Coordinates of C-alpha atoms and ligand atoms in Angstrom, one line a residue:
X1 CA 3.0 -28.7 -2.9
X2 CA 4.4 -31.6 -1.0
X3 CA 2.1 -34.2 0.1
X4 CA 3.0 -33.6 4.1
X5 CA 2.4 -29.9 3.2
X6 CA -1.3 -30.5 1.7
X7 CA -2.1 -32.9 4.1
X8 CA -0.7 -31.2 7.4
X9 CA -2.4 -28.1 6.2
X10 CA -5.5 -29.9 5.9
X11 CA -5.4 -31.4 9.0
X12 CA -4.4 -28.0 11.0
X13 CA -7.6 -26.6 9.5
X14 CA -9.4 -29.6 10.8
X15 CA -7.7 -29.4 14.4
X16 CA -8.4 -26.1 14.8
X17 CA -12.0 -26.4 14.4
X18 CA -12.0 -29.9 15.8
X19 CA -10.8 -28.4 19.3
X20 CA -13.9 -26.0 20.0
X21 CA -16.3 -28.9 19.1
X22 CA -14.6 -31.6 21.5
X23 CA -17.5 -30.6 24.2
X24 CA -20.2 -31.3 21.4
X25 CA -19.0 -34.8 20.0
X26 CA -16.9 -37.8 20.7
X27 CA -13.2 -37.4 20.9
X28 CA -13.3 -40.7 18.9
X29 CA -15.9 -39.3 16.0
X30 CA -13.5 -36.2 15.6
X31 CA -10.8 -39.0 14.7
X32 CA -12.3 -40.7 12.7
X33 CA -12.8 -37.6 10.6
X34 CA -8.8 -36.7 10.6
X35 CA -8.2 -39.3 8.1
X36 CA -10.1 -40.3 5.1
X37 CA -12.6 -43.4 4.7
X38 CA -10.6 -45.4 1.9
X39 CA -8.0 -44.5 -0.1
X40 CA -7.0 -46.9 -3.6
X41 CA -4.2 -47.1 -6.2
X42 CA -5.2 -48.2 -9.2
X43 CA -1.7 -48.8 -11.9
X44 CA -2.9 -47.7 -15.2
X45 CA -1.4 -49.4 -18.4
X46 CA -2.4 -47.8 -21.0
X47 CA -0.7 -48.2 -24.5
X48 CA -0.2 -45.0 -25.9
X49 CA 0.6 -43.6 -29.5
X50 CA 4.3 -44.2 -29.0
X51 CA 3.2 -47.7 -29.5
X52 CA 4.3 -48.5 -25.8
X53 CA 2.9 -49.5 -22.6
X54 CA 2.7 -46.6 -19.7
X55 CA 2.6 -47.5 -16.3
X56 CA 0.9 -45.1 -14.8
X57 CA -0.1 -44.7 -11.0
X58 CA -3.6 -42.9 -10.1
X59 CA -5.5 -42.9 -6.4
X60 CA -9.0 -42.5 -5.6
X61 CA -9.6 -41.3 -2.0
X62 CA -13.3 -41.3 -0.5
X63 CA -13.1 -39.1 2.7
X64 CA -16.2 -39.2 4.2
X65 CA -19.8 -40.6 3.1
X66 CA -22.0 -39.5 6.2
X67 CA -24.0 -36.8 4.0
X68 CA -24.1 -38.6 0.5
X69 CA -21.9 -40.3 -2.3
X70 CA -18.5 -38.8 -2.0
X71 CA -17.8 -35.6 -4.5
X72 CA -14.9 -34.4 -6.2
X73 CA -12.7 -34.5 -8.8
X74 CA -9.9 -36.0 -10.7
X75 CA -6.4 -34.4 -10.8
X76 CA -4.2 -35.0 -13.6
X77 CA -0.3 -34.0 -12.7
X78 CA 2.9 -35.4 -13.1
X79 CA 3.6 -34.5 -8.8
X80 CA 0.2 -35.2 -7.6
X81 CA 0.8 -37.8 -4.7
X82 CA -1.9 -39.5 -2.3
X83 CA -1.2 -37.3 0.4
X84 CA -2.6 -34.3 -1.8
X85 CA -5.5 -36.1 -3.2
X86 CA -6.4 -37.5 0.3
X87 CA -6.0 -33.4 1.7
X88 CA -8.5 -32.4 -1.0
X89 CA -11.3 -35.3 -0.3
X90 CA -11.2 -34.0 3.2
X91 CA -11.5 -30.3 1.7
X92 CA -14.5 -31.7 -0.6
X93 CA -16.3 -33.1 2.8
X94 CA -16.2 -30.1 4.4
X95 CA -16.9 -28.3 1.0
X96 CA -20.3 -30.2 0.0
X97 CA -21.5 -29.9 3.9
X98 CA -21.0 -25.7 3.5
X99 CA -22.6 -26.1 0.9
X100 CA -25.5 -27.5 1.6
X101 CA -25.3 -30.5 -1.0
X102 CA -25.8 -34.2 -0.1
X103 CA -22.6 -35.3 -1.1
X104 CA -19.6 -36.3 0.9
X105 CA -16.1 -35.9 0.0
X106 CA -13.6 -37.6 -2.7
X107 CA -11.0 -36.9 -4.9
X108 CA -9.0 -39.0 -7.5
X109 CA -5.0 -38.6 -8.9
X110 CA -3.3 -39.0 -11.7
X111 CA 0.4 -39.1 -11.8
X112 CA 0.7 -38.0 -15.5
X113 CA 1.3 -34.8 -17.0
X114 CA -1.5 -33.7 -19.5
X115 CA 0.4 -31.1 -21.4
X116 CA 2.9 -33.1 -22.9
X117 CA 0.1 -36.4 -24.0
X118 CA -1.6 -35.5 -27.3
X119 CA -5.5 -35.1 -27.2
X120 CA -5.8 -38.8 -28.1
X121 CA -3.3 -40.0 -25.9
X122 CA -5.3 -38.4 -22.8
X123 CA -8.6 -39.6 -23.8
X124 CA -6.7 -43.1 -23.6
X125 CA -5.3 -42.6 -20.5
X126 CA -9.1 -41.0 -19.1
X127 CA -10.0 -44.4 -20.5
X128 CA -7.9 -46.7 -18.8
X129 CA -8.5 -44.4 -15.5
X130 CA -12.4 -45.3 -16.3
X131 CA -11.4 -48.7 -16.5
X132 CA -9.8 -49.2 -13.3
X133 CA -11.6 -47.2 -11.1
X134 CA -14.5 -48.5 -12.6
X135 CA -15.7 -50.2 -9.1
X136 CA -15.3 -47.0 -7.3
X137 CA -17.4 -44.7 -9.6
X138 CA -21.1 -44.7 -8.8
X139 CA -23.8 -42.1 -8.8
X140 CA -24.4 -43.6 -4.9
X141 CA -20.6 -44.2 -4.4
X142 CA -18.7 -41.9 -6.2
X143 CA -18.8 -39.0 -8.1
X144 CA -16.0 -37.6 -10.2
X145 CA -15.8 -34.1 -11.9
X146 CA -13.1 -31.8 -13.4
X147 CA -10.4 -30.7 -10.9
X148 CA -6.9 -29.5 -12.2
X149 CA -5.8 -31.0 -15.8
X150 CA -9.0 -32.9 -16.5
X151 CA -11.7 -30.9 -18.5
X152 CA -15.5 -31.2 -19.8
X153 CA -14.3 -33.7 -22.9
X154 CA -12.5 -36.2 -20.4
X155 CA -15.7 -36.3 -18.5
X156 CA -17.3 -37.0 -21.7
X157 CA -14.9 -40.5 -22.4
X158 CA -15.6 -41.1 -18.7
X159 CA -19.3 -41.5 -19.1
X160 CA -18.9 -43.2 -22.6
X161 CA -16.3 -45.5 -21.0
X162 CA -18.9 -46.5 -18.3
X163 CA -21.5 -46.5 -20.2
X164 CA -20.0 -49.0 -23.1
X165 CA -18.7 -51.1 -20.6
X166 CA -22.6 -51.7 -19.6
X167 CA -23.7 -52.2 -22.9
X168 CA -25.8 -49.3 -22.6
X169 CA -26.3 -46.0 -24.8
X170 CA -25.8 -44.1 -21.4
X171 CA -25.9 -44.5 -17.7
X172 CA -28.7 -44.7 -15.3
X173 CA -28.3 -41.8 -13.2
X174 CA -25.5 -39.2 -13.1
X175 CA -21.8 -41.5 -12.9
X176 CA -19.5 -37.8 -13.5
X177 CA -20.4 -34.3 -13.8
X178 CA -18.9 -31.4 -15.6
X179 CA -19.4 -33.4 -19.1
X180 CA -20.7 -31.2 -22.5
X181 CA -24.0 -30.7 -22.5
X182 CA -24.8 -32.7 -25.4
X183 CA -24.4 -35.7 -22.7
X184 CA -25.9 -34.5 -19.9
X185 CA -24.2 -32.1 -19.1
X186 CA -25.6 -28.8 -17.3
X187 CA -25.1 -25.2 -18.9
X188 CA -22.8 -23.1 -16.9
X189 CA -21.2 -25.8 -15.3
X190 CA -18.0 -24.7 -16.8
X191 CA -18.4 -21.0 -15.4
X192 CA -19.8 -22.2 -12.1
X193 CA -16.8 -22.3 -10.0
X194 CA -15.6 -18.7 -11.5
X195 CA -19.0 -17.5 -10.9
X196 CA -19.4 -18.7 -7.7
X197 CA -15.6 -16.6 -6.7
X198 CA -17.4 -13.4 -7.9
X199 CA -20.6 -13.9 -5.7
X200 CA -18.7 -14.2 -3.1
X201 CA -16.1 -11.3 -3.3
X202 CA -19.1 -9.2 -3.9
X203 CA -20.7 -10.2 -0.9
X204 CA -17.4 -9.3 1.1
X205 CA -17.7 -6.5 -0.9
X206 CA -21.2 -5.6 0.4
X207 CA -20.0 -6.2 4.1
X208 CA -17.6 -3.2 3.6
X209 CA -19.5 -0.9 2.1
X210 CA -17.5 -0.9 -0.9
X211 CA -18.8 -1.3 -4.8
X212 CA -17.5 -3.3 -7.1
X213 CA -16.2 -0.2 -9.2
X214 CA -13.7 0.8 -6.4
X215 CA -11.9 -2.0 -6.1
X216 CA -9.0 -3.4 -8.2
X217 CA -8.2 -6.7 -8.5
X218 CA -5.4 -9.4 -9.2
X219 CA -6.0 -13.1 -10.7
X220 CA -3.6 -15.5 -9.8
X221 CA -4.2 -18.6 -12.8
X222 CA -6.2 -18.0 -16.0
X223 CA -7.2 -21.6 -16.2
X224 CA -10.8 -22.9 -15.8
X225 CA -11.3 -20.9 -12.7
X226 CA -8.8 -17.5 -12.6
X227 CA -10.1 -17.0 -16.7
X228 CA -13.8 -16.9 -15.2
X229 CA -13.2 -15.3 -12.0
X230 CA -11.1 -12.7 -13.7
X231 CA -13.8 -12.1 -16.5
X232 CA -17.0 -12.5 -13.9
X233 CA -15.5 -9.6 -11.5
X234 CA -14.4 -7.7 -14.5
X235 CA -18.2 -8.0 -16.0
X236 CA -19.2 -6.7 -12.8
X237 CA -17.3 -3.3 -12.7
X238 CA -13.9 -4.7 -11.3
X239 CA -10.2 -3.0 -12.1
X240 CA -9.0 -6.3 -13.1
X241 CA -5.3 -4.7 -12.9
X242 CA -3.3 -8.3 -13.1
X243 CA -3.4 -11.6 -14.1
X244 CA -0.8 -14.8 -14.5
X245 CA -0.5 -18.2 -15.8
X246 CA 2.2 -20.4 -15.8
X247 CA 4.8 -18.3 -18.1
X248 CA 4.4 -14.8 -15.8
X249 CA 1.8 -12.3 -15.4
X250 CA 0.8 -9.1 -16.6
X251 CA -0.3 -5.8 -15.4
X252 CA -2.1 -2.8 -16.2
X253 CA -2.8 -0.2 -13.6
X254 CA -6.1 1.3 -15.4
X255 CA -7.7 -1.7 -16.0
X256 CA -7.5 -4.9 -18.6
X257 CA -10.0 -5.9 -20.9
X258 CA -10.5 -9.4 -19.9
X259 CA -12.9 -9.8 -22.7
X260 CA -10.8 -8.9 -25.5
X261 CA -7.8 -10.7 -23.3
X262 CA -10.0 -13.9 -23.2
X263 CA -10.0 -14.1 -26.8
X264 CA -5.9 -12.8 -27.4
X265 CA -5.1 -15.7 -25.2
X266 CA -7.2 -18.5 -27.5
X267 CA -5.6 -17.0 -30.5
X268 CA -1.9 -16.9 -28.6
X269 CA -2.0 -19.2 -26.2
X270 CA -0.3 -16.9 -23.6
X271 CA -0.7 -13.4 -21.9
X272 CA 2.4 -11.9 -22.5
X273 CA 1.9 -8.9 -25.1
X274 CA -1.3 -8.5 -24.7
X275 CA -2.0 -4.5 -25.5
X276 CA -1.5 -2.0 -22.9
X277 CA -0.1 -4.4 -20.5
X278 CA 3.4 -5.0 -19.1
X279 CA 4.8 -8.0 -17.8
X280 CA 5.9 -9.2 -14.4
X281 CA 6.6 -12.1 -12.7
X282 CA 4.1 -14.1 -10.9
X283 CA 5.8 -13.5 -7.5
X284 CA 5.0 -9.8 -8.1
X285 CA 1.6 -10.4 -9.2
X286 CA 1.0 -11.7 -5.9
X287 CA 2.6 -9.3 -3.7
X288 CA 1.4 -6.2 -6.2
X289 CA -1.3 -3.3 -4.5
X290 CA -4.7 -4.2 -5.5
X291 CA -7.6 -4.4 -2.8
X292 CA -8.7 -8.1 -3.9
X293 CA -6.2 -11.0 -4.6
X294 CA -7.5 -14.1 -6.2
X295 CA -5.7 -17.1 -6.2
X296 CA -6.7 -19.2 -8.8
X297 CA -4.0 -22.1 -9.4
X298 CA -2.2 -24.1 -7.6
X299 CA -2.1 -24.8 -4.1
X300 CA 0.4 -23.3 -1.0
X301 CA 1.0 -20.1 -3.0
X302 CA 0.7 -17.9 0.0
X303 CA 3.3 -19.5 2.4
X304 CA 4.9 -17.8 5.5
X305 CA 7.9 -16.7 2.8
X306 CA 5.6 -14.2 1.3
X307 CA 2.3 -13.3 3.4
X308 CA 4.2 -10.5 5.4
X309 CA 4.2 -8.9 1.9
X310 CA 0.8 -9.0 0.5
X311 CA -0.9 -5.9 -0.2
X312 CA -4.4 -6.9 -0.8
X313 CA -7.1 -6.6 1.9
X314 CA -9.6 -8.8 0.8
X315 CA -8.3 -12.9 -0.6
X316 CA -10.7 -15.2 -2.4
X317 CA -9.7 -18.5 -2.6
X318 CA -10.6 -19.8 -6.4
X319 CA -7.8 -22.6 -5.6
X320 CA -8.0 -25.4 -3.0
X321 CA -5.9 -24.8 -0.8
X322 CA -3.8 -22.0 -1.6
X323 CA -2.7 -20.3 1.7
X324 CA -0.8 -22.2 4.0
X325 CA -1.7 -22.5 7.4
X326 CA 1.4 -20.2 8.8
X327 CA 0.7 -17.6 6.4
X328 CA -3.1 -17.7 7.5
X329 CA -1.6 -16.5 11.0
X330 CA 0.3 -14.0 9.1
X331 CA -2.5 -12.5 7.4
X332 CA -4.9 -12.6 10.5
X333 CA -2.2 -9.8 12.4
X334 CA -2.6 -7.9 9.4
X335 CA -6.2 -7.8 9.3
X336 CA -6.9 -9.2 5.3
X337 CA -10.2 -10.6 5.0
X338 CA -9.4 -14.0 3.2
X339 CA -12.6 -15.9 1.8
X340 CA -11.7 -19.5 2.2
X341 CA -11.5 -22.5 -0.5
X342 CA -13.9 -24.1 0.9
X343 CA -16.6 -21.3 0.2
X344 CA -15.2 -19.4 -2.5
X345 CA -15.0 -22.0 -4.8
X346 CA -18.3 -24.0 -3.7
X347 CA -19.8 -22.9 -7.1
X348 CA -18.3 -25.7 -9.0
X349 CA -19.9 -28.6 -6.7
X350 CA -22.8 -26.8 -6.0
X351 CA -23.9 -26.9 -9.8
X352 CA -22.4 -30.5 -10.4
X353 CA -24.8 -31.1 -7.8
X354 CA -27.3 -29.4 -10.1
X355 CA -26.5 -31.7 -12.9
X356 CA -25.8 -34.9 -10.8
X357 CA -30.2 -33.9 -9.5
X358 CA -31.2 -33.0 -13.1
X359 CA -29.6 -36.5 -14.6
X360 CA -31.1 -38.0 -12.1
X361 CA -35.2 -36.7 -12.6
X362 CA -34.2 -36.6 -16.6
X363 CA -35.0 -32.9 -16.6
X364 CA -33.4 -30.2 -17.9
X365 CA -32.2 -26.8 -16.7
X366 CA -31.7 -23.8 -18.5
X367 CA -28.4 -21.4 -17.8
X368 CA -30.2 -18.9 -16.1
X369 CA -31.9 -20.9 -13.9
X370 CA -28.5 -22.4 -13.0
X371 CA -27.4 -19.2 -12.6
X372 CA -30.1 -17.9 -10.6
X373 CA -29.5 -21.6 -7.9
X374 CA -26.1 -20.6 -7.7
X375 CA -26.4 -17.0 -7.4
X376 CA -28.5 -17.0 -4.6
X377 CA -26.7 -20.4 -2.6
X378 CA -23.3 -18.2 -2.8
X379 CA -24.9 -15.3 -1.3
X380 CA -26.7 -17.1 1.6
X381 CA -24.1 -19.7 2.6
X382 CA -21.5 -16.6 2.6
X383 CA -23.8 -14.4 4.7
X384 CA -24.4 -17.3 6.8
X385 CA -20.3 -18.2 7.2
X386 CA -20.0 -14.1 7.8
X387 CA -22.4 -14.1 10.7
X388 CA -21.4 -16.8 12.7
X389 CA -17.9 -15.6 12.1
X390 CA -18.8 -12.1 13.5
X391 CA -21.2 -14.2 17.0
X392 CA -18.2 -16.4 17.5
X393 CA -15.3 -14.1 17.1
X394 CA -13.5 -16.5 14.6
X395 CA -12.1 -15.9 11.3
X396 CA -13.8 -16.6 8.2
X397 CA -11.7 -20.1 7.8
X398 CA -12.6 -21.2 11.4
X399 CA -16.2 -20.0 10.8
X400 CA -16.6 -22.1 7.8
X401 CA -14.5 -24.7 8.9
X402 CA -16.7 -25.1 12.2
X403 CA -20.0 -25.0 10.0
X404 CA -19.1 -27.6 7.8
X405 CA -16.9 -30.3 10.4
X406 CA -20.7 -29.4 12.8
X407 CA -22.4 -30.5 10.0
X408 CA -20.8 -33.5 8.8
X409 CA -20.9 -34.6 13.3
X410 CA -24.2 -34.2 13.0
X411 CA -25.1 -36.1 10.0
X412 CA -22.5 -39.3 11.5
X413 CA -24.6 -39.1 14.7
X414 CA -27.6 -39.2 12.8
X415 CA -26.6 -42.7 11.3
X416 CA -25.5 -44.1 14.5
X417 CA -22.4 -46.1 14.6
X418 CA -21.9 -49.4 13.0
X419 CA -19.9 -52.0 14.5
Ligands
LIG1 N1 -12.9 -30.0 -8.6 C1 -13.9 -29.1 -8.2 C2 -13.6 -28.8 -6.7 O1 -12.5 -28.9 -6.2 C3 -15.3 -29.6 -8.4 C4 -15.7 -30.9 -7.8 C5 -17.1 -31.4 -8.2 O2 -17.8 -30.7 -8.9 O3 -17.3 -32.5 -7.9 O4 -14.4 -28.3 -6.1

């Protein structure tokens, strides 16, 4: 997506909710939130494999701090820009406050493309990102985590980085989350965000009447998020019918085994072939009949081109960011029930705030007791977004967008302003 398309979306999703609070706060507090805190470029230099020097551009953008240190993570792409990365700090703010974490809202960039730099050649480039952003990354300042094109090992390097640079064997307190668990990591992190998707559909679910074995359902991505959404609903009685990645999609109308398909696409590295299925193209996969869509990859993938044609009645946003806000409108005459990013896939922050609390104490956590935290925060905070939705007459975006920008007033009015 364009950076004036993140953004501007962003920002329409602010404005809307910013207009019914202008009788509660000052015009000039709702301002200050349109536009993020601080936003950096860093130029990384690396010196890569190829025996040359890359200069490479990456932005860290802290939105808002009223609640806590500002959360989020670090997106590796060759098109990332500042606008996105400043459009998904603001989506973090708002994201933590729904939550009910005490973080507030970040997000770092950058512009490189991860699947054509070798594994060491990314942990170098991680490195040098370490490096530079060093004065930015703090367990009170900022906290990164995976996001798109960073994974567990980078957050690994990040701490190691960090903590070298101290001369220490580790860090005091919790500098990244989403790392292995060997260094401090917390079990089901990875699954967290996938997790949290499915929690939330089946609370839609639930408001319905349906159960989870009428339904079928299409996965947009089977990255970190759409493989774990996909196998999550699937564990829970799903017709997982279709699912893509970046080469195409693939259907089956009776159901695919997203076990057995989990495991065909570590030994293939792709979908296609997979048995029983047949392919399509990710454009159908989108606009195919299934009672649940999940979009799970990038963002602006359900633009006013293509909502008119969107069969599914229920939309769970596993990506930040995926429906524009035209196509919102769209949706809204037709009556789809869409789940929004900033609920759906809380999961993932809500257990890196798990680790960030359990670095911090030096505890531990076991897997079902993360599950267990996460389980029931996902339930409550959508039953709480559902109700207020249903009492105020807004749409689940406007309901959760309203909770959250409340939340976030409050907390600035709290502190009092500085001068
Ligand atoms: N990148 C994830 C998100 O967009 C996780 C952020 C985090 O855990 O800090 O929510």
């Amino acid at each position: 997506m364009s950076a004036k398309n993140m953004l501007d979306n962003a920002i329409e999703n602010f404005n809307n909710a910013a207009v019914l609070l202008e009788k509660e706060y000052d015009k000039e507090l709702l301002d200050i939130l349109r536009h993020p805190g601080e936003r950096t470029e860093l130029q990384l230099s690396p010196l890569l494999s190829d025996g040359k020097i890359h200069i490479i551009k990456a932005f860290v953008v802290k939105h808002c701090g009223a609640i806590g240190p500002c959360k989020g993570g670090i997106r590796m792409s060759p098109n990332v820009t500042v606008g996105d990365v400043s459009a998904l700090a603001m989506e973090m703010t708002w994201k933590c406050a729904l939550i009910g974490v005490p973080f507030g809202g970040g997000k770092s960039g950058i512009v490189c493309d991860p699947t054509t730099l070798s594994k060491l050649d990314k942990q170098t480039v991680i490195r040098s990102f370490s490096r530079n952003a060093h004065n930015h990354i703090h367990p009170l300042i900022y906290v990164p985590a995976p996001d798109m094109g960073t994974n567990e090992a980078d957050m690994g390097y990040i701490k190691d980085a960090i903590s070298h640079s101290m001369g220490n064997a580790t860090t005091q307190g919790c500098y990244v989350t989403g790392k292995p668990v060997i260094l401090g990591g917390i079990p089901g992190r990875r699954e967290a965000t996938g997790r949290g998707v499915m929690l939330t559909v089946l609370e839609a679910l639930d408001t319905m009447g349906k159960s989870p074995k009428d339904v079928t359902v299409a996965v947009q991505g089977f990255g970190n998020v759409g493989a774990a959404a996909a196998f999550e609903l699937f564990r829970m009685g799903c017709k997982v019918i279709g699912i893509s990645d970046v080469n195409g999609a693939i259907l089956n109308r009776n159901g695919l085994d997203v076990a057995a398909l989990q495991k065909y696409y570590l030994e293939h590295g792709s979908l296609q072939g997979f048995a029983g299925s047949k392919s399509i193209s990710g454009g159908e996969l989108l606009e195919m009949e299934c009672d649940v869509l999940v979009p799970a990859a990038s963002g602006n993938q359900i633009t006013a081109e293509n909502a008119d044609r969107i069969k599914a009645r229920i939309i769970a946003e596993g990506a930040n960011g995926p429906t524009s806000s035209d196509a919102d409108r769209i949706l809204e005459k037709k009556g789809v029930f869409i789940i929004p990013d900033i609920l759906c896939n809380a999961g993932g922050v809500f257990v890196s705030y798990l680790e960030y609390t359990q670095e911090t104490q030096q505890e531990q956590m076991t897997e079902e007791e993360v599950y267990e935290r996460l389980s029931k925060r996902m339930r409550t905070r959508f039953r709480h977004v559902y109700d207020f939705s249903r009492e105020r007459g807004v749409n689940m975006r406007q309901a959760a967008m309203l909770l959250a920008v409340k939340t976030v007033c409050d907390a600035k009015v709290a502190r009092g302003y500085l001068p």
